[in-house]
Amino acid sequence: CMYCQAVLGRGHSIRCSGDDLRNYFYMLQHHPDWIPCNVVGDGKPLSGKDYVEFGADCDKSCLIAIRVVCLGDVNAVDLCQCVHEQVLQDCGCLLEAETLKYRHSVPLTPVWDGLYIDDHIVSLVINRQEHPRVRRPRQQLRDEKIMAESRKHYDEVGLPRSMAKSFDKQPEFTAWGTHVN
């Protein structure tokens, strides 16, 4: 709903780029002490000899547990949001002046850099006369720099992107349930 606050002047347009992290919740391992709280099934011990291929000791009983942050955990979404924010801030994204935050005023800059759990969206309001669609050498615009840095950093920290959901500099897009054209 934040994009409903975008007001474009005559001769201006907005474009957006975005990424979705693939299997993001499965990437965040839970603290080892928390694993007993994430037991799957009825909680009855199983014979380790039936689960040796998964790392169980054949001479011991075992339980099956989820080792990652569970989507159903009370704080899972908050934790995943904070981790993703920090990943992006570590590479120069989500600057205070440019960050789109729910229930806050939209940024006063032409760049809006936003994040919702595993979705990173960057938009730029451009003057079509200053930036016509011609191929010529030019400096990267801020939205392009943000996307380049975030994608490079995702690779460095091992967070895979969903290439099928990735898009660049689109004048028509859907971001977090809002269609922008």
PDB file of N, CA and C in Angstrom, residues 63-127:
ATOM      1  N   LEU A  63      15.067 -38.377  17.799  1.00  0.00           N
ATOM      2  CA  LEU A  63      13.838 -37.663  17.472  1.00  0.00           C
ATOM      3  C   LEU A  63      14.077 -36.919  16.167  1.00  0.00           C
ATOM      4  N   ILE A  64      13.036 -36.699  15.422  1.00  0.00           N
ATOM      5  CA  ILE A  64      13.151 -35.915  14.194  1.00  0.00           C
ATOM      6  C   ILE A  64      12.748 -34.481  14.543  1.00  0.00           C
ATOM      7  N   ALA A  65      13.632 -33.551  14.214  1.00  0.00           N
ATOM      8  CA  ALA A  65      13.370 -32.149  14.550  1.00  0.00           C
ATOM      9  C   ALA A  65      13.786 -31.242  13.396  1.00  0.00           C
ATOM     10  N   ILE A  66      13.161 -30.114  13.340  1.00  0.00           N
ATOM     11  CA  ILE A  66      13.486 -29.098  12.339  1.00  0.00           C
ATOM     12  C   ILE A  66      14.643 -28.259  12.879  1.00  0.00           C
ATOM     13  N   ARG A  67      15.694 -28.112  12.079  1.00  0.00           N
ATOM     14  CA  ARG A  67      16.908 -27.423  12.508  1.00  0.00           C
ATOM     15  C   ARG A  67      16.944 -25.959  12.069  1.00  0.00           C
ATOM     16  N   VAL A  68      15.950 -25.545  11.318  1.00  0.00           N
ATOM     17  CA  VAL A  68      15.912 -24.174  10.818  1.00  0.00           C
ATOM     18  C   VAL A  68      14.791 -23.406  11.510  1.00  0.00           C
ATOM     19  N   VAL A  69      14.737 -22.105  11.268  1.00  0.00           N
ATOM     20  CA  VAL A  69      13.666 -21.288  11.834  1.00  0.00           C
ATOM     21  C   VAL A  69      12.348 -21.729  11.192  1.00  0.00           C
ATOM     22  N   CYS A  70      11.408 -22.129  12.006  1.00  0.00           N
ATOM     23  CA  CYS A  70      10.115 -22.610  11.508  1.00  0.00           C
ATOM     24  C   CYS A  70       9.205 -21.429  11.195  1.00  0.00           C
ATOM     25  N   LEU A  71       8.568 -21.467  10.069  1.00  0.00           N
ATOM     26  CA  LEU A  71       7.660 -20.395   9.678  1.00  0.00           C
ATOM     27  C   LEU A  71       6.582 -20.176  10.722  1.00  0.00           C
ATOM     28  N   GLY A  72       6.189 -21.215  11.437  1.00  0.00           N
ATOM     29  CA  GLY A  72       5.148 -21.093  12.441  1.00  0.00           C
ATOM     30  C   GLY A  72       5.616 -20.567  13.788  1.00  0.00           C
ATOM     31  N   ASP A  73       6.930 -20.437  13.985  1.00  0.00           N
ATOM     32  CA  ASP A  73       7.421 -19.878  15.251  1.00  0.00           C
ATOM     33  C   ASP A  73       6.882 -18.469  15.430  1.00  0.00           C
ATOM     34  N   VAL A  74       6.608 -18.116  16.649  1.00  0.00           N
ATOM     35  CA  VAL A  74       6.017 -16.809  16.953  1.00  0.00           C
ATOM     36  C   VAL A  74       6.857 -15.660  16.396  1.00  0.00           C
ATOM     37  N   ASN A  75       8.174 -15.757  16.517  1.00  0.00           N
ATOM     38  CA  ASN A  75       9.047 -14.663  16.089  1.00  0.00           C
ATOM     39  C   ASN A  75       9.753 -14.919  14.765  1.00  0.00           C
ATOM     40  N   ALA A  76       9.374 -15.956  14.041  1.00  0.00           N
ATOM     41  CA  ALA A  76      10.086 -16.335  12.822  1.00  0.00           C
ATOM     42  C   ALA A  76      10.120 -15.215  11.788  1.00  0.00           C
ATOM     43  N   VAL A  77       8.995 -14.617  11.513  1.00  0.00           N
ATOM     44  CA  VAL A  77       8.944 -13.568  10.495  1.00  0.00           C
ATOM     45  C   VAL A  77       9.781 -12.366  10.925  1.00  0.00           C
ATOM     46  N   ASP A  78       9.681 -11.978  12.196  1.00  0.00           N
ATOM     47  CA  ASP A  78      10.480 -10.855  12.686  1.00  0.00           C
ATOM     48  C   ASP A  78      11.968 -11.154  12.589  1.00  0.00           C
ATOM     49  N   LEU A  79      12.353 -12.351  12.973  1.00  0.00           N
ATOM     50  CA  LEU A  79      13.756 -12.747  12.919  1.00  0.00           C
ATOM     51  C   LEU A  79      14.268 -12.728  11.478  1.00  0.00           C
ATOM     52  N   CYS A  80      13.506 -13.314  10.582  1.00  0.00           N
ATOM     53  CA  CYS A  80      13.908 -13.349   9.176  1.00  0.00           C
ATOM     54  C   CYS A  80      13.977 -11.950   8.578  1.00  0.00           C
ATOM     55  N   GLN A  81      13.036 -11.097   8.945  1.00  0.00           N
ATOM     56  CA  GLN A  81      13.052  -9.707   8.469  1.00  0.00           C
ATOM     57  C   GLN A  81      14.323  -9.001   8.950  1.00  0.00           C
ATOM     58  N   CYS A  82      14.646  -9.133  10.232  1.00  0.00           N
ATOM     59  CA  CYS A  82      15.825  -8.455  10.795  1.00  0.00           C
ATOM     60  C   CYS A  82      17.122  -8.963  10.188  1.00  0.00           C
ATOM     61  N   VAL A  83      17.224 -10.264   9.991  1.00  0.00           N
ATOM     62  CA  VAL A  83      18.436 -10.827   9.386  1.00  0.00           C
ATOM     63  C   VAL A  83      18.605 -10.302   7.969  1.00  0.00           C
ATOM     64  N   HIS A  84      17.519 -10.300   7.184  1.00  0.00           N
ATOM     65  CA  HIS A  84      17.594  -9.826   5.802  1.00  0.00           C
ATOM     66  C   HIS A  84      17.931  -8.333   5.759  1.00  0.00           C
ATOM     67  N   GLU A  85      17.337  -7.556   6.657  1.00  0.00           N
ATOM     68  CA  GLU A  85      17.684  -6.124   6.727  1.00  0.00           C
ATOM     69  C   GLU A  85      19.175  -5.945   6.960  1.00  0.00           C
ATOM     70  N   GLN A  86      19.726  -6.705   7.897  1.00  0.00           N
ATOM     71  CA  GLN A  86      21.143  -6.561   8.206  1.00  0.00           C
ATOM     72  C   GLN A  86      22.026  -6.975   7.034  1.00  0.00           C
ATOM     73  N   VAL A  87      21.637  -8.030   6.336  1.00  0.00           N
ATOM     74  CA  VAL A  87      22.386  -8.462   5.157  1.00  0.00           C
ATOM     75  C   VAL A  87      22.449  -7.327   4.146  1.00  0.00           C
ATOM     76  N   LEU A  88      21.324  -6.667   3.914  1.00  0.00           N
ATOM     77  CA  LEU A  88      21.293  -5.577   2.937  1.00  0.00           C
ATOM     78  C   LEU A  88      22.017  -4.333   3.445  1.00  0.00           C
ATOM     79  N   GLN A  89      21.891  -4.025   4.712  1.00  0.00           N
ATOM     80  CA  GLN A  89      22.591  -2.867   5.267  1.00  0.00           C
ATOM     81  C   GLN A  89      24.105  -3.072   5.220  1.00  0.00           C
ATOM     82  N   ASP A  90      24.540  -4.311   5.373  1.00  0.00           N
ATOM     83  CA  ASP A  90      25.974  -4.608   5.333  1.00  0.00           C
ATOM     84  C   ASP A  90      26.604  -4.295   3.983  1.00  0.00           C
ATOM     85  N   CYS A  91      25.801  -4.227   2.938  1.00  0.00           N
ATOM     86  CA  CYS A  91      26.364  -3.934   1.608  1.00  0.00           C
ATOM     87  C   CYS A  91      25.901  -2.575   1.078  1.00  0.00           C
ATOM     88  N   GLY A  92      25.455  -1.703   1.972  1.00  0.00           N
ATOM     89  CA  GLY A  92      25.131  -0.329   1.569  1.00  0.00           C
ATOM     90  C   GLY A  92      23.722  -0.114   1.058  1.00  0.00           C
ATOM     91  N   CYS A  93      22.853  -1.059   1.283  1.00  0.00           N
ATOM     92  CA  CYS A  93      21.451  -0.907   0.887  1.00  0.00           C
ATOM     93  C   CYS A  93      20.631  -0.517   2.114  1.00  0.00           C
ATOM     94  N   LEU A  94      19.373  -0.216   1.889  1.00  0.00           N
ATOM     95  CA  LEU A  94      18.435   0.175   2.956  1.00  0.00           C
ATOM     96  C   LEU A  94      18.974   1.354   3.772  1.00  0.00           C
ATOM     97  N   LEU A  95      19.474   2.359   3.074  1.00  0.00           N
ATOM     98  CA  LEU A  95      19.894   3.580   3.760  1.00  0.00           C
ATOM     99  C   LEU A  95      18.664   4.244   4.371  1.00  0.00           C
ATOM    100  N   GLU A  96      18.829   4.834   5.519  1.00  0.00           N
ATOM    101  CA  GLU A  96      17.697   5.418   6.260  1.00  0.00           C
ATOM    102  C   GLU A  96      16.842   6.347   5.383  1.00  0.00           C
ATOM    103  N   ALA A  97      17.474   7.215   4.620  1.00  0.00           N
ATOM    104  CA  ALA A  97      16.740   8.201   3.815  1.00  0.00           C
ATOM    105  C   ALA A  97      15.977   7.565   2.655  1.00  0.00           C
ATOM    106  N   GLU A  98      16.357   6.369   2.242  1.00  0.00           N
ATOM    107  CA  GLU A  98      15.750   5.727   1.076  1.00  0.00           C
ATOM    108  C   GLU A  98      14.829   4.559   1.427  1.00  0.00           C
ATOM    109  N   THR A  99      14.798   4.154   2.680  1.00  0.00           N
ATOM    110  CA  THR A  99      14.078   2.940   3.054  1.00  0.00           C
ATOM    111  C   THR A  99      12.574   3.168   3.166  1.00  0.00           C
ATOM    112  N   LEU A 100      11.862   2.324   2.475  1.00  0.00           N
ATOM    113  CA  LEU A 100      10.405   2.313   2.503  1.00  0.00           C
ATOM    114  C   LEU A 100       9.980   1.455   3.692  1.00  0.00           C
ATOM    115  N   LYS A 101       9.276   2.072   4.657  1.00  0.00           N
ATOM    116  CA  LYS A 101       8.849   1.367   5.861  1.00  0.00           C
ATOM    117  C   LYS A 101       7.348   1.521   6.034  1.00  0.00           C
ATOM    118  N   TYR A 102       6.710   0.416   6.310  1.00  0.00           N
ATOM    119  CA  TYR A 102       5.266   0.421   6.535  1.00  0.00           C
ATOM    120  C   TYR A 102       4.935   1.313   7.728  1.00  0.00           C
ATOM    121  N   ARG A 103       3.851   2.069   7.594  1.00  0.00           N
ATOM    122  CA  ARG A 103       3.354   2.997   8.620  1.00  0.00           C
ATOM    123  C   ARG A 103       4.305   4.161   8.901  1.00  0.00           C
ATOM    124  N   HIS A 104       5.186   4.454   7.962  1.00  0.00           N
ATOM    125  CA  HIS A 104       6.053   5.632   8.033  1.00  0.00           C
ATOM    126  C   HIS A 104       5.839   6.431   6.754  1.00  0.00           C
ATOM    127  N   SER A 105       6.252   7.674   6.767  1.00  0.00           N
ATOM    128  CA  SER A 105       6.195   8.474   5.541  1.00  0.00           C
ATOM    129  C   SER A 105       7.118   7.854   4.508  1.00  0.00           C
ATOM    130  N   VAL A 106       6.714   7.959   3.262  1.00  0.00           N
ATOM    131  CA  VAL A 106       7.575   7.428   2.200  1.00  0.00           C
ATOM    132  C   VAL A 106       8.825   8.293   2.099  1.00  0.00           C
ATOM    133  N   PRO A 107       9.926   7.742   1.613  1.00  0.00           N
ATOM    134  CA  PRO A 107      11.154   8.525   1.478  1.00  0.00           C
ATOM    135  C   PRO A 107      10.952   9.737   0.567  1.00  0.00           C
ATOM    136  N   LEU A 108      11.692  10.793   0.854  1.00  0.00           N
ATOM    137  CA  LEU A 108      11.624  12.010   0.043  1.00  0.00           C
ATOM    138  C   LEU A 108      12.632  11.988  -1.091  1.00  0.00           C
ATOM    139  N   THR A 109      13.248  10.851  -1.312  1.00  0.00           N
ATOM    140  CA  THR A 109      14.225  10.677  -2.381  1.00  0.00           C
ATOM    141  C   THR A 109      13.552  10.001  -3.569  1.00  0.00           C
ATOM    142  N   PRO A 110      14.156  10.067  -4.752  1.00  0.00           N
ATOM    143  CA  PRO A 110      13.579   9.361  -5.893  1.00  0.00           C
ATOM    144  C   PRO A 110      13.725   7.840  -5.791  1.00  0.00           C
ATOM    145  N   VAL A 111      14.573   7.373  -4.873  1.00  0.00           N
ATOM    146  CA  VAL A 111      14.792   5.936  -4.682  1.00  0.00           C
ATOM    147  C   VAL A 111      14.034   5.466  -3.446  1.00  0.00           C
ATOM    148  N   TRP A 112      13.274   4.396  -3.625  1.00  0.00           N
ATOM    149  CA  TRP A 112      12.604   3.744  -2.498  1.00  0.00           C
ATOM    150  C   TRP A 112      13.150   2.325  -2.443  1.00  0.00           C
ATOM    151  N   ASP A 113      13.801   1.994  -1.344  1.00  0.00           N
ATOM    152  CA  ASP A 113      14.419   0.689  -1.145  1.00  0.00           C
ATOM    153  C   ASP A 113      13.634  -0.023  -0.051  1.00  0.00           C
ATOM    154  N   GLY A 114      12.968  -1.118  -0.393  1.00  0.00           N
ATOM    155  CA  GLY A 114      12.101  -1.772   0.575  1.00  0.00           C
ATOM    156  C   GLY A 114      12.341  -3.264   0.687  1.00  0.00           C
ATOM    157  N   LEU A 115      11.933  -3.786   1.823  1.00  0.00           N
ATOM    158  CA  LEU A 115      12.138  -5.197   2.121  1.00  0.00           C
ATOM    159  C   LEU A 115      10.939  -5.733   2.880  1.00  0.00           C
ATOM    160  N   TYR A 116      10.477  -6.894   2.467  1.00  0.00           N
ATOM    161  CA  TYR A 116       9.427  -7.586   3.217  1.00  0.00           C
ATOM    162  C   TYR A 116       9.810  -9.055   3.277  1.00  0.00           C
ATOM    163  N   ILE A 117      10.341  -9.463   4.381  1.00  0.00           N
ATOM    164  CA  ILE A 117      10.807 -10.810   4.684  1.00  0.00           C
ATOM    165  C   ILE A 117      11.848 -11.279   3.665  1.00  0.00           C
ATOM    166  N   ASP A 118      11.412 -11.916   2.583  1.00  0.00           N
ATOM    167  CA  ASP A 118      12.368 -12.427   1.598  1.00  0.00           C
ATOM    168  C   ASP A 118      12.313 -11.684   0.265  1.00  0.00           C
ATOM    169  N   ASP A 119      11.518 -10.624   0.195  1.00  0.00           N
ATOM    170  CA  ASP A 119      11.374  -9.845  -1.037  1.00  0.00           C
ATOM    171  C   ASP A 119      12.060  -8.482  -0.899  1.00  0.00           C
ATOM    172  N   HIS A 120      13.007  -8.209  -1.783  1.00  0.00           N
ATOM    173  CA  HIS A 120      13.702  -6.917  -1.809  1.00  0.00           C
ATOM    174  C   HIS A 120      13.272  -6.190  -3.069  1.00  0.00           C
ATOM    175  N   ILE A 121      12.735  -4.992  -2.898  1.00  0.00           N
ATOM    176  CA  ILE A 121      12.208  -4.193  -4.005  1.00  0.00           C
ATOM    177  C   ILE A 121      12.875  -2.821  -3.983  1.00  0.00           C
ATOM    178  N   VAL A 122      13.326  -2.367  -5.143  1.00  0.00           N
ATOM    179  CA  VAL A 122      13.926  -1.036  -5.271  1.00  0.00           C
ATOM    180  C   VAL A 122      13.255  -0.328  -6.442  1.00  0.00           C
ATOM    181  N   SER A 123      12.748   0.871  -6.171  1.00  0.00           N
ATOM    182  CA  SER A 123      12.128   1.636  -7.249  1.00  0.00           C
ATOM    183  C   SER A 123      12.817   2.987  -7.388  1.00  0.00           C
ATOM    184  N   LEU A 124      12.686   3.552  -8.555  1.00  0.00           N
ATOM    185  CA  LEU A 124      13.297   4.848  -8.859  1.00  0.00           C
ATOM    186  C   LEU A 124      12.328   5.662  -9.696  1.00  0.00           C
ATOM    187  N   VAL A 125      12.084   6.886  -9.264  1.00  0.00           N
ATOM    188  CA  VAL A 125      11.315   7.827 -10.071  1.00  0.00           C
ATOM    189  C   VAL A 125      12.312   8.517 -10.989  1.00  0.00           C
ATOM    190  N   ILE A 126      12.039   8.491 -12.273  1.00  0.00           N
ATOM    191  CA  ILE A 126      12.960   9.090 -13.241  1.00  0.00           C
ATOM    192  C   ILE A 126      12.234  10.093 -14.126  1.00  0.00           C
ATOM    193  N   ASN A 127      12.981  11.088 -14.539  1.00  0.00           N
ATOM    194  CA  ASN A 127      12.511  12.059 -15.514  1.00  0.00           C
ATOM    195  C   ASN A 127      12.817  11.458 -16.880  1.00  0.00           C
TER     196      ASN A 127
END
